[in-house]
Coordinates of C-alpha atoms and ligand atoms in Angstrom, one line a residue:
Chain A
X31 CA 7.7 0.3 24.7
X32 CA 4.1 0.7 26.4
X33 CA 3.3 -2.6 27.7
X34 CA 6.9 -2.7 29.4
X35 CA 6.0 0.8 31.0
X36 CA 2.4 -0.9 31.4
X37 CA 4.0 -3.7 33.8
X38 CA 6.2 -1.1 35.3
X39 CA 3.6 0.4 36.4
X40 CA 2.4 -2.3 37.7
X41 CA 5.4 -3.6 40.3
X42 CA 6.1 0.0 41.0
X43 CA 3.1 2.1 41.6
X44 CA 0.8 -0.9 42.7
X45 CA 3.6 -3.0 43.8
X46 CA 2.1 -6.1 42.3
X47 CA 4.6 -9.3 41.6
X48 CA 5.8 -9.5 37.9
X49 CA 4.1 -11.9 37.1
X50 CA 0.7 -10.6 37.7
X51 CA 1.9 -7.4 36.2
X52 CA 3.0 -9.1 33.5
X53 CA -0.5 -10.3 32.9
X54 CA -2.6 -7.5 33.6
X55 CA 0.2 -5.2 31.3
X56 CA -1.0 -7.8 28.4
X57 CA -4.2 -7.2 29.0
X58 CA -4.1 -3.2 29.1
X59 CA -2.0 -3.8 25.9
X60 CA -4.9 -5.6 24.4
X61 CA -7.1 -3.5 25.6
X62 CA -5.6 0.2 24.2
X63 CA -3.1 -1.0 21.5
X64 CA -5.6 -3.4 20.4
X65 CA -8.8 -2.6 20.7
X66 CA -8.9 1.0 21.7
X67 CA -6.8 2.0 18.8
X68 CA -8.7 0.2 16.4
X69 CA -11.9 1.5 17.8
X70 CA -11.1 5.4 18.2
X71 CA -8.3 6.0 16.1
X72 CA -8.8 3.3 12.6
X73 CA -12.5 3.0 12.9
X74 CA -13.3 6.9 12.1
X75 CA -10.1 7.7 9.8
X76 CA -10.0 4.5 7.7
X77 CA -12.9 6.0 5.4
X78 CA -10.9 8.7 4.9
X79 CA -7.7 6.6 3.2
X80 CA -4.6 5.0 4.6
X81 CA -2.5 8.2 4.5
X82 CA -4.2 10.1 6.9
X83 CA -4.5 7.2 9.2
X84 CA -0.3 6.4 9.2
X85 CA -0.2 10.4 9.9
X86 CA -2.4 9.7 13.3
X87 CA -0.6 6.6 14.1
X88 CA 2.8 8.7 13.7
X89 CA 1.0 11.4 16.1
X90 CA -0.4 9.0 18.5
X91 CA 2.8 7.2 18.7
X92 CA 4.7 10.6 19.8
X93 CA 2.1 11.7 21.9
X94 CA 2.7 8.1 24.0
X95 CA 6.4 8.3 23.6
X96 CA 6.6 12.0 25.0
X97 CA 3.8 10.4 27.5
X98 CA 5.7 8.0 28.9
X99 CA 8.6 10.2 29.3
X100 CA 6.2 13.1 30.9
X101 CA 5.6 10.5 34.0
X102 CA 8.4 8.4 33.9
X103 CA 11.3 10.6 32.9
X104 CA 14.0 10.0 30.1
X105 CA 16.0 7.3 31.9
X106 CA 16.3 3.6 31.2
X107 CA 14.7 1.5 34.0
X108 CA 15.6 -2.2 34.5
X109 CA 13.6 -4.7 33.7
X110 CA 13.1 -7.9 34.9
X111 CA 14.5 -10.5 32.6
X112 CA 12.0 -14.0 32.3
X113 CA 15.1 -15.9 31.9
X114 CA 18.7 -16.2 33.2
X115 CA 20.8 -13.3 32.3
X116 CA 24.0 -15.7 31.8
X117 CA 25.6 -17.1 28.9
X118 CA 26.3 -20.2 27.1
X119 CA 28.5 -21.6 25.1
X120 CA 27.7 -23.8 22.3
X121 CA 29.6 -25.3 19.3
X122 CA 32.6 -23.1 20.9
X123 CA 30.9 -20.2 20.5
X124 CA 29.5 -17.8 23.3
X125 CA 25.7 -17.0 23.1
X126 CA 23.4 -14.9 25.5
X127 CA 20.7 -17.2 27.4
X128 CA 18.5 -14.3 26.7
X129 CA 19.2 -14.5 22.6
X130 CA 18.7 -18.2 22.2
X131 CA 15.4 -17.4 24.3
X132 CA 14.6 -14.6 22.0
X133 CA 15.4 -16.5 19.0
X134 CA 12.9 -19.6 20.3
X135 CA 10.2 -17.7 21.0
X136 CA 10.0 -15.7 17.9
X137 CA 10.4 -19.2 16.0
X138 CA 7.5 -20.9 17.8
X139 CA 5.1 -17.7 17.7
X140 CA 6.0 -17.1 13.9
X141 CA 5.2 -20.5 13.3
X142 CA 1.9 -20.8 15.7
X143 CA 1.3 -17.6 14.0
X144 CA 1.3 -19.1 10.4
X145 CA -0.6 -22.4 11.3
X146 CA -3.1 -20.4 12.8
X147 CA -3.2 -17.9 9.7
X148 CA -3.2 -20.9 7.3
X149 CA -4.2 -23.8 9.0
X150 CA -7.8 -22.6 10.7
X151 CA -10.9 -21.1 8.6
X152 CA -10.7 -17.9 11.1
X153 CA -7.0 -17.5 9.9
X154 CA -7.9 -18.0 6.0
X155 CA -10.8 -15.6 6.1
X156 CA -8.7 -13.0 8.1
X157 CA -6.5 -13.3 4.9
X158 CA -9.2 -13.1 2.8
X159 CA -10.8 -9.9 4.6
X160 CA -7.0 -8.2 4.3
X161 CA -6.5 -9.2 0.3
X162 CA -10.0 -8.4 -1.2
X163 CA -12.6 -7.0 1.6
X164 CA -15.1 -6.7 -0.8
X165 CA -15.6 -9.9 -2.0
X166 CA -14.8 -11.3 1.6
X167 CA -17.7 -9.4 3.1
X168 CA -19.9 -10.2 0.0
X169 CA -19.6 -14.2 0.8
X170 CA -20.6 -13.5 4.6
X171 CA -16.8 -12.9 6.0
X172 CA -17.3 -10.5 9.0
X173 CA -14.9 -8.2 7.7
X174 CA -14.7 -5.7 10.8
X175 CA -14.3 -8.6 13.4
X176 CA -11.4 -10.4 11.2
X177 CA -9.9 -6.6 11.2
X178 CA -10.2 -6.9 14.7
X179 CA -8.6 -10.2 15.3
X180 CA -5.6 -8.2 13.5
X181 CA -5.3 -6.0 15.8
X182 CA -5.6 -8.0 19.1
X183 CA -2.8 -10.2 17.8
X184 CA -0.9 -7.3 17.1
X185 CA -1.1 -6.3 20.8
X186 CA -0.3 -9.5 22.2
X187 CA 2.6 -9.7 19.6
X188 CA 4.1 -6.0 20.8
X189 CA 3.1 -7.5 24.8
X190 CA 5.5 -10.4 24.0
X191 CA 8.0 -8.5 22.4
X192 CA 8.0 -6.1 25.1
X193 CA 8.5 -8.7 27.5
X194 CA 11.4 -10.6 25.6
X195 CA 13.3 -7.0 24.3
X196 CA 13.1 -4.6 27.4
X197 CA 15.1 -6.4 29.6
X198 CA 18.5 -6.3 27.4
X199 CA 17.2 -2.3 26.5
X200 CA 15.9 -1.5 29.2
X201 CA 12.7 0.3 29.8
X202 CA 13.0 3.3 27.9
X203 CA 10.6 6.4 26.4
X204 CA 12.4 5.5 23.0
X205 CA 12.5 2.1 22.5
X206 CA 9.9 1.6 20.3
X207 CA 12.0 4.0 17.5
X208 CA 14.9 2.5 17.3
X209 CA 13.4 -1.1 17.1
X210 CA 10.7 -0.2 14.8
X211 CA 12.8 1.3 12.4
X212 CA 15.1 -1.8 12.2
X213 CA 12.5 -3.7 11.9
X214 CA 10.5 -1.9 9.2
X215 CA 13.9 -1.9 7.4
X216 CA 14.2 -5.5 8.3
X217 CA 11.0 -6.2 6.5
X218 CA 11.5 -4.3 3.6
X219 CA 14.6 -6.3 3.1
X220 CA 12.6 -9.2 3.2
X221 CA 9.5 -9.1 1.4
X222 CA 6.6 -7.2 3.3
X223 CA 3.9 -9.3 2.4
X224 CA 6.0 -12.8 3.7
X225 CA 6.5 -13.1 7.7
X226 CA 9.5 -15.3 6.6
X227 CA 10.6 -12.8 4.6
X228 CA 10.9 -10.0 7.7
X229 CA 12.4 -12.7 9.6
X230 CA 15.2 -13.8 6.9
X231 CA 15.5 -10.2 6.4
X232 CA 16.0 -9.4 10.5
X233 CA 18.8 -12.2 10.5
X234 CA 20.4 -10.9 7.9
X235 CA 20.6 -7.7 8.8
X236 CA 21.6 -8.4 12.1
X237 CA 24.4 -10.6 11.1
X238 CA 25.6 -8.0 8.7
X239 CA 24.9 -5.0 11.6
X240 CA 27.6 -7.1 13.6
X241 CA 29.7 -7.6 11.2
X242 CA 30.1 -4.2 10.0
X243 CA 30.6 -3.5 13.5
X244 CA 33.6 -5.6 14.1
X245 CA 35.4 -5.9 11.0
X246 CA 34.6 -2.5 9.4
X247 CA 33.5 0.6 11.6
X248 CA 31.1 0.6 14.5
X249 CA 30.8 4.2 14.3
X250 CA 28.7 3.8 10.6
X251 CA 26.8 1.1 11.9
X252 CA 23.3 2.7 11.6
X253 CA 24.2 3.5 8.0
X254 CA 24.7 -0.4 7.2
X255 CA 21.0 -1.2 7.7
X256 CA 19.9 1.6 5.4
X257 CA 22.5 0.9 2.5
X258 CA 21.6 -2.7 2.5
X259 CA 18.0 -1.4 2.2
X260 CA 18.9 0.6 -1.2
X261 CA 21.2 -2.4 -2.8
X262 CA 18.0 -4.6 -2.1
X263 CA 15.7 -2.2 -2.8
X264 CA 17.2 -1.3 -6.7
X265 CA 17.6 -5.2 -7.6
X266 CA 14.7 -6.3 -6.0
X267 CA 11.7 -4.3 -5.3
X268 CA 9.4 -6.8 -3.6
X269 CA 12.0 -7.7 -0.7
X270 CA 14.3 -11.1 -1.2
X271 CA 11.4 -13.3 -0.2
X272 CA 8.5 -10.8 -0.9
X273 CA 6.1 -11.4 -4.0
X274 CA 5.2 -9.5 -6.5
X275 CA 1.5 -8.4 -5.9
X276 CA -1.2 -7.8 -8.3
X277 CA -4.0 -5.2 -8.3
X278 CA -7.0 -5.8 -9.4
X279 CA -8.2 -2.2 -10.9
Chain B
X143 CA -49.6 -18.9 -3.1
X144 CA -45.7 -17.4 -3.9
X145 CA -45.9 -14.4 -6.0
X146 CA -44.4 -15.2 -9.7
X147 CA -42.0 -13.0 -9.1
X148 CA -39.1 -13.2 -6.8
X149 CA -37.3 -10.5 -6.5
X150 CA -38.4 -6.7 -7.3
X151 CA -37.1 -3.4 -8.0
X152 CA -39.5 -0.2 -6.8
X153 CA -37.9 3.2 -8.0
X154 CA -35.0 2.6 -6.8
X155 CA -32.2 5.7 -6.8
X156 CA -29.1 4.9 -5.8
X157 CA -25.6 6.3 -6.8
X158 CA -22.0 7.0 -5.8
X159 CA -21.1 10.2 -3.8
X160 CA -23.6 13.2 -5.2
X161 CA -23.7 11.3 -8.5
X162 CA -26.8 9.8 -9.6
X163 CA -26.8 6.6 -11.4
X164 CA -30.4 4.9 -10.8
X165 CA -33.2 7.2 -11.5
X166 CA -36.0 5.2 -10.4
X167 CA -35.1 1.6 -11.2
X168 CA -38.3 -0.7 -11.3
X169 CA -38.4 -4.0 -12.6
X170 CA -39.2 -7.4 -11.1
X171 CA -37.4 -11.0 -12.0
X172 CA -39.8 -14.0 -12.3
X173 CA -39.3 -17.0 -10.0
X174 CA -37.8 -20.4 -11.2
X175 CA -36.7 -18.4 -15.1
X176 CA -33.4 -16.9 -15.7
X177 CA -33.2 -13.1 -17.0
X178 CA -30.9 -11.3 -18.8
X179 CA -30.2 -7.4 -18.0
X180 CA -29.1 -5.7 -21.1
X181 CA -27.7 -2.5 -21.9
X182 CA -25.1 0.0 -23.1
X183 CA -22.3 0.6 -20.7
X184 CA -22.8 2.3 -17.7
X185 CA -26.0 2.1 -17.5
X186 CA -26.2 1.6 -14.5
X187 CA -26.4 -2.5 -14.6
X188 CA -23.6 -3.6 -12.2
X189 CA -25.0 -0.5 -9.9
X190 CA -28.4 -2.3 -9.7
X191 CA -26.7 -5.6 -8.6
X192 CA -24.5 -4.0 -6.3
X193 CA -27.5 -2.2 -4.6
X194 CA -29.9 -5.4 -4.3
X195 CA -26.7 -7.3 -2.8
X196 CA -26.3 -4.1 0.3
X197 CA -23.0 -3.2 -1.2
X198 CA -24.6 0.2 -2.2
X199 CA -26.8 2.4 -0.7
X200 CA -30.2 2.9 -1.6
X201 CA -31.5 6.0 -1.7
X202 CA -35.1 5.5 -2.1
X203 CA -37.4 3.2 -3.4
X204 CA -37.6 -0.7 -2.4
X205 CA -36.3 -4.1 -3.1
X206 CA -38.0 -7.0 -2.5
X207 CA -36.9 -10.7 -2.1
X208 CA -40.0 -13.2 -1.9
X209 CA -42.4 -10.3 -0.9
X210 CA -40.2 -8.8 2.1
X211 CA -38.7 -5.9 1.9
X212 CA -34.7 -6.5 1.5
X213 CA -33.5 -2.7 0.8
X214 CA -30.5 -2.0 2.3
X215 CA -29.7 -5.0 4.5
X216 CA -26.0 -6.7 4.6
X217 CA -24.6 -9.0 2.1
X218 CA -24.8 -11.6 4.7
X219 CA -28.3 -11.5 5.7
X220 CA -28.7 -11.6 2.3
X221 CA -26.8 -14.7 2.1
X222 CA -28.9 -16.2 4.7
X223 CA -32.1 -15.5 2.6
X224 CA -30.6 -17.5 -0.4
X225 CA -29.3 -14.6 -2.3
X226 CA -25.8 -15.5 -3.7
X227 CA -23.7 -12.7 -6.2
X228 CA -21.3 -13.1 -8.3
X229 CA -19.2 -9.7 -9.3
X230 CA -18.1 -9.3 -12.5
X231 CA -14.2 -10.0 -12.8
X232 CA -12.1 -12.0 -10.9
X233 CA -13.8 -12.7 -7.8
X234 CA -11.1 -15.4 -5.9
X235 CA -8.0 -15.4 -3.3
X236 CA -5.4 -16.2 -6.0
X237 CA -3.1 -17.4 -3.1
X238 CA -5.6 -19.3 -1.5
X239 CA -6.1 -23.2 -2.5
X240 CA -9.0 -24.1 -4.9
X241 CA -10.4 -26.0 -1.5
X242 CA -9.5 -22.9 0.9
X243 CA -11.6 -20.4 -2.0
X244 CA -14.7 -22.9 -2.4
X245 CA -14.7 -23.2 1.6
X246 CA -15.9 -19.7 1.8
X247 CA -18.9 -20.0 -0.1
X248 CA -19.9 -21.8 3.3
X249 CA -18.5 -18.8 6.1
X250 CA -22.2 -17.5 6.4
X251 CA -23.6 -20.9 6.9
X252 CA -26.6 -21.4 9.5
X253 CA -25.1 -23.5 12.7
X254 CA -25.2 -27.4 11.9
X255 CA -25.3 -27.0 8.0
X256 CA -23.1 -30.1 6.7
X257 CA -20.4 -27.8 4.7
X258 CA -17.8 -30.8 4.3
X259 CA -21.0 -32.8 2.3
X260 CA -21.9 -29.9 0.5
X261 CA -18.3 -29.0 -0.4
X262 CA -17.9 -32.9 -1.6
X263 CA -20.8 -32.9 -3.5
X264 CA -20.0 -29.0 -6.0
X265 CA -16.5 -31.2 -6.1
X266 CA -18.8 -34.2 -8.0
X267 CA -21.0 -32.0 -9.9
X268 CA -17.4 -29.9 -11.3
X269 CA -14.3 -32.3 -11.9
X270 CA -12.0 -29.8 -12.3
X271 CA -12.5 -28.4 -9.0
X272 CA -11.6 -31.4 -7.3
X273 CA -8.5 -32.7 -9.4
X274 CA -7.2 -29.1 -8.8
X275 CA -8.2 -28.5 -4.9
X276 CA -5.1 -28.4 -3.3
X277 CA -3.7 -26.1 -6.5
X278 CA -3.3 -22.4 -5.5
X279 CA -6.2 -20.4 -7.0
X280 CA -4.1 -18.4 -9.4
X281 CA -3.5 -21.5 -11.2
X282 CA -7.1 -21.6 -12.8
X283 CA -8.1 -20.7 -16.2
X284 CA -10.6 -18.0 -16.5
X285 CA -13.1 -20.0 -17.5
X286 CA -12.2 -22.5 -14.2
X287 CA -12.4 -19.6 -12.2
X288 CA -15.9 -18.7 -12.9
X289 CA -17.1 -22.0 -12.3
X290 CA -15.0 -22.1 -9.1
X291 CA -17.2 -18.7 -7.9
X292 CA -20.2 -20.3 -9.2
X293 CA -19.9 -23.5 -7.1
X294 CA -18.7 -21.5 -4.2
X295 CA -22.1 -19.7 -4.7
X296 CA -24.0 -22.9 -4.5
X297 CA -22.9 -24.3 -1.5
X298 CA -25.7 -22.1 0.7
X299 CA -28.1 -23.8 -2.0
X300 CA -29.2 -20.2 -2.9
X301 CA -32.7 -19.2 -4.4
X302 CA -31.5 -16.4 -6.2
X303 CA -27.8 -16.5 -8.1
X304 CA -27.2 -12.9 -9.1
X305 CA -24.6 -13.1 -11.8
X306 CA -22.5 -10.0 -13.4
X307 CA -21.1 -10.8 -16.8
X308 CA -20.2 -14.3 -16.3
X309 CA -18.9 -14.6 -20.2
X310 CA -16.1 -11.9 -20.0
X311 CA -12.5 -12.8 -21.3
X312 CA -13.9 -16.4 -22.1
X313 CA -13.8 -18.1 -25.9
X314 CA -17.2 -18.6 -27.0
X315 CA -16.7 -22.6 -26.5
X316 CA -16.3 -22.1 -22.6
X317 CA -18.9 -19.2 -23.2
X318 CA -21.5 -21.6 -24.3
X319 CA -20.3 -24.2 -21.4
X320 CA -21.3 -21.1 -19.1
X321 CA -25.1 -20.9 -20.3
X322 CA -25.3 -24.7 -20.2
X323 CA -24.7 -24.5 -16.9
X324 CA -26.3 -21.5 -16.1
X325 CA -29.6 -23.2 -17.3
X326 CA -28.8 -26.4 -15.7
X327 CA -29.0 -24.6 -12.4
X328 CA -32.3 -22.9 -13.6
X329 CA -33.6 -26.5 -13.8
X330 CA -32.3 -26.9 -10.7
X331 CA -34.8 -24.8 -9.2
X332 CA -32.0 -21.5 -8.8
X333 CA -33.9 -18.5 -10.0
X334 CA -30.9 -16.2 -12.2
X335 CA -30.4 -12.7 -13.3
X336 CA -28.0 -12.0 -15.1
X337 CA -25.9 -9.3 -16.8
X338 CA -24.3 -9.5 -20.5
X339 CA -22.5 -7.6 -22.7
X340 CA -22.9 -10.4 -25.6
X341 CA -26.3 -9.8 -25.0
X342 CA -27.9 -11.6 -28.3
X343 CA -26.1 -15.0 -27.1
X344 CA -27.5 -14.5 -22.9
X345 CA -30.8 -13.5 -25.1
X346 CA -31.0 -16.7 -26.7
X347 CA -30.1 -18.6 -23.8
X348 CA -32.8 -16.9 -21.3
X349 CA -35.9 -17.2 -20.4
X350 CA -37.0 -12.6 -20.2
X351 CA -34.9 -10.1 -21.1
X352 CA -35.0 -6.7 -19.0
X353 CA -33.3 -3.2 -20.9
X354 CA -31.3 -1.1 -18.7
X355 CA -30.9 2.5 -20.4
X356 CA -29.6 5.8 -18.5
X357 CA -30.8 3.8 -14.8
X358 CA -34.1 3.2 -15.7
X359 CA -35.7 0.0 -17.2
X360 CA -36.4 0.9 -20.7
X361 CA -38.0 -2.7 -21.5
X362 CA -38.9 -5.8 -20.3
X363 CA -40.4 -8.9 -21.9
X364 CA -39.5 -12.5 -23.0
X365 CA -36.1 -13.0 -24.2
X366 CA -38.1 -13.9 -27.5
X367 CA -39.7 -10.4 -27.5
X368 CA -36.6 -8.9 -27.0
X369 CA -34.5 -10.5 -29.6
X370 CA -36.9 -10.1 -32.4
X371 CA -37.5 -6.1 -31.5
X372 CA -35.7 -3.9 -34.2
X373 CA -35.3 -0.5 -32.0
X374 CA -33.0 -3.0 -29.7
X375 CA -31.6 -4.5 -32.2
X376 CA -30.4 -1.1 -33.3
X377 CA -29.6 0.4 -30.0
X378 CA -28.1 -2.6 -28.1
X379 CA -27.4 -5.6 -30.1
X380 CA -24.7 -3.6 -32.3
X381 CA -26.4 -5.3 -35.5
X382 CA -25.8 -8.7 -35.0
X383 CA -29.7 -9.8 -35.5
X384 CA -29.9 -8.0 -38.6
X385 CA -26.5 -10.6 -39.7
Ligands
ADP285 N1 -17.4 2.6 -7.7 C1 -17.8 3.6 -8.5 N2 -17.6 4.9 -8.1 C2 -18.1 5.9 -8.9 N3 -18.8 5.7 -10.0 C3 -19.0 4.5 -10.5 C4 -18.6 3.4 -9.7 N4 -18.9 2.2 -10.4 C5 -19.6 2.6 -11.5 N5 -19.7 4.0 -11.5 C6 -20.3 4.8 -12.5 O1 -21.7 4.4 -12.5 C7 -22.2 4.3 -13.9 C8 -22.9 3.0 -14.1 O2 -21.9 2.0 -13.9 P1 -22.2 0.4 -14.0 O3 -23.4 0.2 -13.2 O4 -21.0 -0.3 -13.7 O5 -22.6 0.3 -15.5 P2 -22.9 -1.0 -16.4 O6 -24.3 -0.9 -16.8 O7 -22.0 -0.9 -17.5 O8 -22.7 -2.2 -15.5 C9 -21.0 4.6 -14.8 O9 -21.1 5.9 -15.2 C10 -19.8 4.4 -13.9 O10 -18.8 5.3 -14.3
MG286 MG1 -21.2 -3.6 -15.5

């Protein structure tokens, strides 16, 4: 939701071309998602657990939503789609340009994502610093930078999902809700601790969402997502693709 | 000339939260040997490693690494002065390759150190390390998993191999494979301290032997010395000399 009000802000009040607002909203995302929240908001709470912090993050993330809504009101603004806003038709079937779009991107940032996570010593010891930060930091992993590195590509990731998202929802004070809880659910389903487990998990649920939609009742639609949450939930814990995880006491 | 002793404990306190646990630690670890740290549990052993490695706050008093002053510094500095440690436990990234784990002994590296040579060469010296590189970590005995830390340790060539119950969950076969090593590397020129519950077998295998009781040093001497002492006999060696 912020970096599309970010670029708004950008062509409206400055009156800057998308694309340079584009740019400079990716970097203010950077910027405050990234770094600013790590440094002011994870930095000082971490030490005092994780449940504290997710309390903050909840706060933070109503103050900005009731922020944006303060200066930019309650109403959906258009957004500028990257792409052609027509459709296709493929195999017989009609898809939106702006799906298939959707759809590649994810695919080849997922998977730059995992070569980079994988593939690179900077990925493997930002997995290392996430699954044991003790031992990481005692064999010289810089522990706090890795963190870091999290959180910058978590900005860039919300910038491009912004950018992808807003202009079929529109720019709205609520956007980030709606999506983020699909998507949390959408993870769960899958397996938290596997990115191709939140994206087997999003398909699925999508296809199901739609289904229900058409074929059952598109007035219980939001119920779908949380009852295919419980079924996978009580016969399989860790998410479809997730894995079990040890603890090391 | 080098002192003879290369690394040293003065009084050092240290502790967790308002709790106490070293009381004036003071004891010092002779170059080139390897020393064994014996003593009941909780004694404050583990504490003492984890406060010469800077993953525990010292409170007062000094450590000392080749003469300098070390107290408090970071685990990678420490790293860069030759000091490697190896926690008691399981100390790996189980979903990591064998390869991808051993790699990291060489994250703190200085610029221009040949890591790929280094990493070939701990793959000749242990076998098993290179027939099951590409294997996920997890898929390593216990006993493979030690030696995977240890050669992970090696690859900075460290001075100093700090070393925290190495022989835990291991059948005294592998056990005894451990100390062989262990004093192959102290022939090698790597100074060790180490901790051990089966302390008449680390004893016998050791060149001192330092007594750990309540956070203070309660004795130190040869590993000889040590072994042949009734009161520790008694008090830490649960009888076994007297068998
Ligand atoms: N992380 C910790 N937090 C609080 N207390 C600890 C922690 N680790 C150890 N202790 C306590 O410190 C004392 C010494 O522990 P330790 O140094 O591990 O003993 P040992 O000599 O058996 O290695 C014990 O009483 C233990 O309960
Ligand atoms: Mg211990």
């Amino acid at each position: 939701m912020l970096p599309a009000f970010f670029i708004l802000i950008g062509t409206h009040t400055f009156g800057l071309p998308f694309w340079l607002a584009a740019i400079l909203g990716g970097v203010a995302t950077l910027i405050l998602l990234g770094l600013a929240f790590k440094k002011v908001m994870v930095d000082p709470m971490i030490h005092h657990g994780v449940l504290p912090l997710v309390i903050a993050t909840i706060g933070l993330a109503i103050l900005m939503k009731e922020a944006v809504r303060e200066f930019y009101g309650a109403d959906a603004w258009p957004f500028p789609a990257l792409w052609a806003t027509t459709d296709v038709t493929l195999f017989g079937a009609v898809f939106a340009v702006q799906s298939l779009l959707i759809l590649a991107t994810c695919i080849v940032v997922v998977g730059a994502l995992q070569l980079f996570l994988a593939g690179t010593l900077t990925g493997r010891c930002m997995q290392a610093a996430a699954q044991n930060p003790a031992v990481a930091r005692l064999l010289g992993i810089r522990v706090e930078r890795m963190i870091l590195y999290t959180f910058l590509i978590n900005a860039a990731l919300v910038w491009i999902a912004a950018l992808l998202v807003t202009p079929i929802y529109l720019a709205k004070f609520t956007n980030g809700e709606i999506l983020g809880l699909y998507a949390f659910i959408a993870a769960l389903i899958g397996g938290f601790n596997q990115v191709r487990g939140a994206i087997v998990g999003g398909l699925l649920l999508g296809v199901i969402d739609n289904f229900c939609a058409v074929y059952v009742s598109s007035s219980y639609r939001m119920a779908v997502p949380l009852l295919v949450l419980i079924a996978v939930i009580l016969v399989r814990p860790q998410g479809l693709l997730g894995r079990v995880e040890e603890r090391t006491v | 000339m080098a002192a003879a002793e290369l690394l040293k404990f003065e009084n050092v306190v240290a502790g967790y939260g308002k709790e106490t646990i070293l009381h004036g630690l003071s004891f010092a670890v002779p170059r080139g040997a390897m020393t064994t740290v014996i003593g009941p549990n909780g004694a404050g052993k583990s504490t003492a490693f984890k406060a010469a490695f800077g993953m525990l706050a010292v409170r007062s008093g000094r450590i000392l690494f080749e003469d300098r002053e070390i107290t408090n510094r970071a685990p990678r500095e420490l790293i860069g002065e030759g000091i490697c440690y190896v926690p008691q436990g399981r100390n790996i990234f189980p979903e990591l390759s064998v390869l991808h784990n051993l790699e990291f002994g060489g994250v703190a590296a200085p610029k221009g150190t040949d890591l790929k040579a280094r990493i070939e060469a701990v793959m000749d010296r242990f076998a098993v390390l290179r027939r099951k590189a590409r294997h996920q970590a997890s898929t390593l005995s216990g006993g493979e998993q030690k030696i995977l830390e240890i050669a992970r340790g090696l690859l900075l060539q460290p001075r100093l191999m700090l070393i925290d119950e190495p022989s835990i969950g291991l059948s005294p076969l592998l056990v005894e494979e451990l100390f062989a090593l262990l004093r192959e590397l102290r022939k090698g020129g790597i100074t060790l301290l180490m901790i051990e519950q089966n302390a008449k077998r680390a004893l016998e295998n050791s060149d001192y032997g330092v007594v750990l009781e309540l956070g203070r040093m309660r004795l130190q001497d040869s590993a000889r010395a040590i072994l042949s002492d009734p009161r520790i006999g008694q008090l830490f060696l649960g009888g076994g000399l007297s068998a």
